[in-house]
Coordinates of C-alpha atoms and ligand atoms in Angstrom, one line a residue:
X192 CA 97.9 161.1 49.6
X193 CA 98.5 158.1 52.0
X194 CA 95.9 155.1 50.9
X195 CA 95.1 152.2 53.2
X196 CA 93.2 149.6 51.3
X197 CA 92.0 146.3 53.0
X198 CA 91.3 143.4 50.9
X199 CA 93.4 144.3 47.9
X200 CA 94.2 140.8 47.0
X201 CA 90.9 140.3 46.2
X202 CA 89.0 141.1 42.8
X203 CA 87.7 144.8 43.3
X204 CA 90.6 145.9 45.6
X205 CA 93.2 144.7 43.1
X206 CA 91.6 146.3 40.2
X207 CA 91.0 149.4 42.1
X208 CA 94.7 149.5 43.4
X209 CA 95.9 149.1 39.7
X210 CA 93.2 152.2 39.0
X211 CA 94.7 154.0 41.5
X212 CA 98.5 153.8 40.2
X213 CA 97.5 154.3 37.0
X214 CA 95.7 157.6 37.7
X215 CA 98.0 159.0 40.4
X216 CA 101.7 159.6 40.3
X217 CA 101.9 161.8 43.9
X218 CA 100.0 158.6 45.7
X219 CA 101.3 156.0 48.6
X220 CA 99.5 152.7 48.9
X221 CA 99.2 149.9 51.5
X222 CA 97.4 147.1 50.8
X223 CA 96.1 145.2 53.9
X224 CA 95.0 141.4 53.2
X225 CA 94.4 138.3 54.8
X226 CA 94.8 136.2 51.8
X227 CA 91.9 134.5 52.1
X228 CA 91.0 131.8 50.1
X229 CA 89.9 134.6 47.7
X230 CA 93.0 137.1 48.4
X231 CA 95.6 136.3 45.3
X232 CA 98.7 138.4 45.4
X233 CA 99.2 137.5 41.6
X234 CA 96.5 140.1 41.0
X235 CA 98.8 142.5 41.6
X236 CA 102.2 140.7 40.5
X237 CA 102.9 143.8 37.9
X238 CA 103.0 146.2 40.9
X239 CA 105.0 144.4 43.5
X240 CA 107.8 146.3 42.7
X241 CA 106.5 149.7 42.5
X242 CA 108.1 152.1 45.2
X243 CA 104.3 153.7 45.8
X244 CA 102.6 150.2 46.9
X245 CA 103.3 148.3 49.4
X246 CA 101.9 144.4 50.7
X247 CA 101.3 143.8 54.5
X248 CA 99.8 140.3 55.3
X249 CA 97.2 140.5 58.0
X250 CA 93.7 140.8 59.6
X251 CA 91.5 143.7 59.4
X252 CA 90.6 142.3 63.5
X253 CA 94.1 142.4 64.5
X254 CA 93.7 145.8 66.8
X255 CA 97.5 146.3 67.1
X256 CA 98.1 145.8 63.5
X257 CA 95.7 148.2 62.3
X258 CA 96.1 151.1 64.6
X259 CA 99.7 151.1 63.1
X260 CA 98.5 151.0 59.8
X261 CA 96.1 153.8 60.4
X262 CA 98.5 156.2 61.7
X263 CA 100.1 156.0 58.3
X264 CA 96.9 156.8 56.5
X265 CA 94.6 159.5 54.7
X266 CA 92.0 157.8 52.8
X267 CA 91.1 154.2 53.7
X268 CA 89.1 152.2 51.3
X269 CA 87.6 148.9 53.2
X270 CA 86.9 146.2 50.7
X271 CA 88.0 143.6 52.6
X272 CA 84.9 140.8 53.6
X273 CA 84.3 137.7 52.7
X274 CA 82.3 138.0 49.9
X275 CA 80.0 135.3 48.7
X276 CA 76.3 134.6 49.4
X277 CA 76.3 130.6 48.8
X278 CA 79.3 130.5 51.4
X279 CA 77.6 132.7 54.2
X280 CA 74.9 129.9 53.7
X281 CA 77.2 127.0 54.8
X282 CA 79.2 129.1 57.4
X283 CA 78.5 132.4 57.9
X284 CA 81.1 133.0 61.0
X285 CA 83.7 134.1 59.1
X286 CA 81.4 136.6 57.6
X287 CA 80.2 138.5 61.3
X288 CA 84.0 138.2 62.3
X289 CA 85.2 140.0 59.1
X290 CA 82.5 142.1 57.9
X291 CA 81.1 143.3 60.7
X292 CA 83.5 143.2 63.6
X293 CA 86.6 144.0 61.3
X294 CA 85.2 146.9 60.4
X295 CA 84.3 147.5 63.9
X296 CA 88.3 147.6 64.5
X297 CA 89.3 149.9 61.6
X298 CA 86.7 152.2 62.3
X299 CA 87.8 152.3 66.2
X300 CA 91.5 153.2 65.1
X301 CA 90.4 155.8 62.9
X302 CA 88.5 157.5 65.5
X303 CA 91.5 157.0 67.9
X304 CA 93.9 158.4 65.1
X305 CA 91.9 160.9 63.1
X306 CA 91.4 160.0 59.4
X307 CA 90.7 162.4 55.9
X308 CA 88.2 159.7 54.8
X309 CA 86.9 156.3 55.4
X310 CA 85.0 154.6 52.6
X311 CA 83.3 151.8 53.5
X312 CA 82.6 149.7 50.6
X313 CA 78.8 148.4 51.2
X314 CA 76.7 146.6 48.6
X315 CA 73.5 146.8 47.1
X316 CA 72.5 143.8 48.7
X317 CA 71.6 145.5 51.9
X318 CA 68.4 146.4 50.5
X319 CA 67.4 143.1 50.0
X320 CA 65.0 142.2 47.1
X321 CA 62.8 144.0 45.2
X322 CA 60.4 142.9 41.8
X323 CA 60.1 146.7 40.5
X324 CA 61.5 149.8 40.6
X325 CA 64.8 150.4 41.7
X326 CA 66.3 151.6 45.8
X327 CA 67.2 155.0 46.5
X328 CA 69.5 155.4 49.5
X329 CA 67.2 156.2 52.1
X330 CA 65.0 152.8 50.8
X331 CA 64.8 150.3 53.6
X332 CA 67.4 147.7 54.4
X333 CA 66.0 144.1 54.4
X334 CA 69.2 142.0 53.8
X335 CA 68.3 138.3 53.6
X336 CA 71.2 136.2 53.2
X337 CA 74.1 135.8 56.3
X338 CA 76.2 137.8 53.7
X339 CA 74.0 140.8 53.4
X340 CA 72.9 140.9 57.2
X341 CA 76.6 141.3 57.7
X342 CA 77.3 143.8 55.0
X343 CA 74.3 145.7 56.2
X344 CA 75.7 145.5 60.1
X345 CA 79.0 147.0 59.1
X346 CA 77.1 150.3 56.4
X347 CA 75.2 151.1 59.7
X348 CA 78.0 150.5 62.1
X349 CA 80.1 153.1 59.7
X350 CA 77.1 155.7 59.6
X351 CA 77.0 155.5 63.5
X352 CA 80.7 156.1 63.6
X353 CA 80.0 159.3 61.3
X354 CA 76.8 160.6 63.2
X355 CA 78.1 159.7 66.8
X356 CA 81.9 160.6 66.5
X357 CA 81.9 163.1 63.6
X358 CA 83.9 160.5 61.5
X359 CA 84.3 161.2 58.1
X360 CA 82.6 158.1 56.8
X361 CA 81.0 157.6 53.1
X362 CA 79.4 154.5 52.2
X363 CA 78.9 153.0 48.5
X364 CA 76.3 150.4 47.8
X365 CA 77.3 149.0 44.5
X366 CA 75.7 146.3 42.2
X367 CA 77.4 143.1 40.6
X368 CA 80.6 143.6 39.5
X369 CA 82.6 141.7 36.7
X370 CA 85.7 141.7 34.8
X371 CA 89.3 140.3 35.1
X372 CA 90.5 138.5 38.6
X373 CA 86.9 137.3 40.2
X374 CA 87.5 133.9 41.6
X375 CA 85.5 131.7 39.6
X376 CA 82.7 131.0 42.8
X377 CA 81.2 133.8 41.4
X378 CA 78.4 133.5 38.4
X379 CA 80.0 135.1 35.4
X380 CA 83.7 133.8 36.1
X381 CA 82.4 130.5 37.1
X382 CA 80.0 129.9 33.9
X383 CA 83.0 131.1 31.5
X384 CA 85.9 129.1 33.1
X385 CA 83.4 126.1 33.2
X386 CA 82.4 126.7 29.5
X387 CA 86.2 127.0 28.5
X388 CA 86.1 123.4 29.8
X389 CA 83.5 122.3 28.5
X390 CA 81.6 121.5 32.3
X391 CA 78.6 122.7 32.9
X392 CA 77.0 125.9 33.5
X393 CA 75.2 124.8 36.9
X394 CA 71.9 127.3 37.0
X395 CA 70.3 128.3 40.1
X396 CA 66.3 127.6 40.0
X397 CA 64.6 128.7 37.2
X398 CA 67.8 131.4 36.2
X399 CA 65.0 134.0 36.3
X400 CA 67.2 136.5 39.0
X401 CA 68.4 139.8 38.1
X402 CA 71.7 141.1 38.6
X403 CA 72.4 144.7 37.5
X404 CA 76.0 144.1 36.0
X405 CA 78.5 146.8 36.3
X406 CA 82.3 146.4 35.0
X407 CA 84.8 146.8 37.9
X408 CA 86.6 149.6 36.7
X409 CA 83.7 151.5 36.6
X410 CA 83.0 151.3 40.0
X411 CA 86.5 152.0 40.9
X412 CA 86.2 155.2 39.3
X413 CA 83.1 155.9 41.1
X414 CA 84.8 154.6 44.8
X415 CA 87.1 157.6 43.4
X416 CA 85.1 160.1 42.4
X417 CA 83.0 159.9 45.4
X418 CA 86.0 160.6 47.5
X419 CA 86.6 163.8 45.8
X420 CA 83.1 165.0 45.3
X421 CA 81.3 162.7 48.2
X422 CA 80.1 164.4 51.3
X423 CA 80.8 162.9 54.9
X424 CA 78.2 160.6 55.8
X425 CA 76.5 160.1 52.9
X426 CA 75.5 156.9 50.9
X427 CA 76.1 156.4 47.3
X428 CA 74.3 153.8 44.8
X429 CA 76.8 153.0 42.3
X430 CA 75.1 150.3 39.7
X431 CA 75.8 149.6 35.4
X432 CA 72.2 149.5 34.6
X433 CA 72.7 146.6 32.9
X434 CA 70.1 144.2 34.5
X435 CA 70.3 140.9 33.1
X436 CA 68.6 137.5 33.9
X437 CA 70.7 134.7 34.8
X438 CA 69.8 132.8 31.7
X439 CA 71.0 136.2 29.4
X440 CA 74.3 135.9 31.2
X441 CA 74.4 132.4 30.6
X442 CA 73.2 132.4 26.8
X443 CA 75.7 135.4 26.5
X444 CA 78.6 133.1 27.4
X445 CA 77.8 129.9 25.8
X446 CA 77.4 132.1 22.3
X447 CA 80.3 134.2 22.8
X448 CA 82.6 130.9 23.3
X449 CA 80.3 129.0 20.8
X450 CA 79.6 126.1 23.3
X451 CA 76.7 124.4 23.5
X452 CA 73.1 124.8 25.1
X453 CA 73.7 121.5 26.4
X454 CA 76.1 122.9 28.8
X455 CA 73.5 124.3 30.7
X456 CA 71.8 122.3 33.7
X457 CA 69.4 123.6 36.3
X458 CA 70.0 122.9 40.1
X459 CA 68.9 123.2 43.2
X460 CA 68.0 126.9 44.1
X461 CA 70.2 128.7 46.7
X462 CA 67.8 128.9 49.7
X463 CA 66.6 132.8 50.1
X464 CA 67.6 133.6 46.6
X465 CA 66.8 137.1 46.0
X466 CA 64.9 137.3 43.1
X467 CA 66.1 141.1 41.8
X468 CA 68.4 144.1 42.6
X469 CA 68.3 147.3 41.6
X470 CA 69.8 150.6 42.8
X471 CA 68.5 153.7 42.1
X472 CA 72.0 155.8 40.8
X473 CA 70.5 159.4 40.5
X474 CA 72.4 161.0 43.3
X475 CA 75.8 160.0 41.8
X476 CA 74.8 160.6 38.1
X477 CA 73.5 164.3 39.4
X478 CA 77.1 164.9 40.6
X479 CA 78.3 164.1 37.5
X480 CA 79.8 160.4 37.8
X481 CA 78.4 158.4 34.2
X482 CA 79.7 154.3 34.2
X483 CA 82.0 154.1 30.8
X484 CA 81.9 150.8 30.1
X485 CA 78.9 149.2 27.9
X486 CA 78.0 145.6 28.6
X487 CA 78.6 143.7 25.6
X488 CA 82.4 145.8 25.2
X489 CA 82.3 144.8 29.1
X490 CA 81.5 141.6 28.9
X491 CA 84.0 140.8 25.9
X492 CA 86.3 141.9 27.6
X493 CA 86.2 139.8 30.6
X494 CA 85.6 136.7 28.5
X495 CA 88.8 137.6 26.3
X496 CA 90.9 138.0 29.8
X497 CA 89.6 134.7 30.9
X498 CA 90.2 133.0 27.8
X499 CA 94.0 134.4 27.9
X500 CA 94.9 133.9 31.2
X501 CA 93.9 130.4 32.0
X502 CA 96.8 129.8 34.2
X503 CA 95.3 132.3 36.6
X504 CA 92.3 130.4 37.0
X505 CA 93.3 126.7 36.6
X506 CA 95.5 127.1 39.4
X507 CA 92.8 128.1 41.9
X508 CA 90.0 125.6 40.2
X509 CA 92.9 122.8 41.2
X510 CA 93.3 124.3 45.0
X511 CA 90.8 124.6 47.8
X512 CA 88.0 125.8 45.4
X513 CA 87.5 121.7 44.8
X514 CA 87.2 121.0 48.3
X515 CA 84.1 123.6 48.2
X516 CA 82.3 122.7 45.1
X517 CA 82.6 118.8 46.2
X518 CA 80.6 120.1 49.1
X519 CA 78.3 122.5 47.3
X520 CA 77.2 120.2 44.4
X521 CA 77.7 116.9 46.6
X522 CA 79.8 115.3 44.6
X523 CA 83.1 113.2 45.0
Ligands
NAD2048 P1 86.8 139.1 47.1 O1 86.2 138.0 47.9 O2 87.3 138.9 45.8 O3 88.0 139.8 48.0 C1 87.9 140.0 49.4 C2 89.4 140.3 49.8 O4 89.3 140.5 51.2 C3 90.3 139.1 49.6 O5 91.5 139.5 49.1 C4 90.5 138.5 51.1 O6 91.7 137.9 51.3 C5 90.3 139.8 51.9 N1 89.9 139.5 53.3 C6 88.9 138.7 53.7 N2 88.9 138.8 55.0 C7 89.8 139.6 55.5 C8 90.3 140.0 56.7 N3 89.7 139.6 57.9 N4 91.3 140.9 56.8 C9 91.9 141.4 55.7 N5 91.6 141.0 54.4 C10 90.5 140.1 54.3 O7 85.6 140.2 47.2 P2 85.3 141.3 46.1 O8 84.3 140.8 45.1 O9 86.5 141.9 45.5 O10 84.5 142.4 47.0 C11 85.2 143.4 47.7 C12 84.3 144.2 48.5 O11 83.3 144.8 47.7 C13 83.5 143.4 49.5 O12 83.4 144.2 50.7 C14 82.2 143.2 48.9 O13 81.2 143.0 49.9 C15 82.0 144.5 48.1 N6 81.1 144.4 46.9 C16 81.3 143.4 46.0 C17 80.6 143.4 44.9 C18 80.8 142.3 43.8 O14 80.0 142.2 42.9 N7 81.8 141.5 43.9 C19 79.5 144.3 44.7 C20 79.3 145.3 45.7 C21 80.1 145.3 46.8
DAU2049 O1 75.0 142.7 44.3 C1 76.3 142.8 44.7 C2 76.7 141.4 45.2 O2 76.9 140.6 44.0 C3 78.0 141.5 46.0 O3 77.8 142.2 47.2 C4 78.5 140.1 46.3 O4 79.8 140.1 47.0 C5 78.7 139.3 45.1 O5 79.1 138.0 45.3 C6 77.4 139.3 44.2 O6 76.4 138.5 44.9 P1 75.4 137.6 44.0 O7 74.9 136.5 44.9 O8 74.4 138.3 43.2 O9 76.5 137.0 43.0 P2 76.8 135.5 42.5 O10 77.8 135.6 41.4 O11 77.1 134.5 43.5 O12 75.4 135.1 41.8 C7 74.8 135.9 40.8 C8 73.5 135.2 40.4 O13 73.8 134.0 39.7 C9 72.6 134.9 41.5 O14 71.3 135.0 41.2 C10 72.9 133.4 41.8 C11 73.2 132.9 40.4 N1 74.2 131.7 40.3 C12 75.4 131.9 40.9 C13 76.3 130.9 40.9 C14 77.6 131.0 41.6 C15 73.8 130.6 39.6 O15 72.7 130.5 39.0 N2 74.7 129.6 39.6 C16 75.9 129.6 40.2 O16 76.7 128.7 40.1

């Protein structure tokens, strides 16, 4: 099987790409990636040699580029966006151009060229907020952050392609993923990097939100089972059921490192913060997909990796990443 995956640099796609080698011998890879500011090819460092994967540097927009890629493909897996809510607050062009119109271009070669399956991986965020009960995926989508809108805009823009052209589209809607290799923007790899420094843990608002937490591996053996037992032009809820307030998260860091309370300080709120997510994952659990990993072997885990592999992440808190957070927190 010939796999195209965009944004493999980044956290999920590397992880899934690494899931993907490990599981299948028979298997041929191409990883298509910008390198972002979030795209890091040492995420996949240990495979850059491996005859089955191969690296090409470029834009899921660039029309050429893609429809060549696509001609060499079976099964492509689009994971590539720009990813994080407080940036699609300060500029959310990036986010229309890649999330929405990128998508655009990879779905337009794949109905040019013919495709076995095109995964477009969505997000629970889609569905905006809710206080109780959890989305099913025919809920209403009421996305409320730049990011979401554009997520949203590229789930529907696959569907269309499905309903309209007969494209065999799925479409996942995961919750909040952690584990080794998210850049530290993001809350749990932020508060542990921070608290392996001894900075502080900078709380939105109250740090009342819920996440449901699921470990990345776990949706990258959903991405793949829905491939195999997934029907065209479906959506699929993948979540850890592990909701969690902020404030757990944070409390579960601060004891696991045994840092202070101190550490934590409450800022300003990010404006529209949705206040909970939850997906509904019946449909997947009926076909028989179960996550494996339970939070607190989960979230050890991901602390341990941190802890070991500081390198990783010094080098990107010492890059670009300043540049933003001198912006975000408004300091110099
Ligand atoms: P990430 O920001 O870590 O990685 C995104 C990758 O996409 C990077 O490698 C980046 O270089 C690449 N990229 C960005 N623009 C590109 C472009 N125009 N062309 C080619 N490559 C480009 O993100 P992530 O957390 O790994 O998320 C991956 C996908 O999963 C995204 O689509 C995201 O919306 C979705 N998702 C994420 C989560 C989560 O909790 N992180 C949950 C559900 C869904
Ligand atoms: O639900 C899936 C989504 O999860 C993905 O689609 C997104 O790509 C991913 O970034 C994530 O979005 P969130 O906004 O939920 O993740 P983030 O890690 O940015 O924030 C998690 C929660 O923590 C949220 O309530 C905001 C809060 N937070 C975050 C940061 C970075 C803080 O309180 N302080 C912080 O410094």
């Amino acid at each position: 099987m010939r796999y195209l995956v965009t944004g493999g640099a980044g956290f999920i796609g590397s992880n899934y790409i690494h899931y993907l080698l490990e599981k299948y011998q028979d298997i041929k890879i191409i990883n298509l990636d910008k390198l972002t500011y979030a795209g890091n090819l040492e995420n996949l460092k240990d495979v850059e040699n491996d005859s089955r994967y191969k690296f090409v540097k470029g834009d899921i927009g660039d029309v050429k580029l893609v429809d060549a890629l696509v001609q060499q493909t079976d099964v492509l897996v689009n994971f590539a966006a720009e990813s994080h809510v407080d940036r699609s607050i300060g500029t959310p062009d990036a986010f229309i151009k890649t999330d929405i119109f990128g998508t655009f271009v990879l779905l337009e070669a794949c109905r040019k060229h013919g495709i076995q399956k095109f995964v477009q991986i969505s997000t629970d965020e889609v569905y905006g907020s809710t206080l109780k009960g959890a989305f099913r995926e025919d809920s209403p989508l009421m996305p409320s952050s730049p990011y979401s809108a554009s997520k949203a805009g590229a789930d529907r823009l696959a569907y269309s392609y499905h309903v309209t052209y007969n494209l065999p589209v799925i479409i996942t809607r995961c919750s909040n993923n952690y584990g080794p290799n998210q850049y530290p923007e993001k809350l749990i790899p932020l508060f542990v990097t921070n608290a392996l420094e001894g900075k502080n843990l900078p709380i939105y608002g109250a740090g009342k939100n819920v996440r449901d937490w699921i470990y990345v591996l776990d949706h990258c053996d959903a991405v793949d089972f829905v491939i195999h037992h997934g029907k065209d032009g479906e959506v699929y809820n993948i979540g850890g059921g592990n909701e969690r307030t902020n404030l757990e998260i944070t409390d579960i860091i601060l004891k696991e490192l045994d840092q202070p309370e101190t550490l934590k300080v409450f800022v300003k709120d990010r404006p529209g913060h949705d206040l909970r997510y939850a997906v509904d994952c019946t449909k997947l659990k009926q076909m028989g997909w179960q996550p494996q990993y339970e939070f607190e072997k989960g979230m050890k885990l991901t602390i341990d990796w941190y802890t070991a592999n500081q390198d990783w992440w010094k080098k990107i808190k010492s890059g670009e990443y300043l540049n933003y957070y001198r912006q975000q927190y408004q300091i110099s």
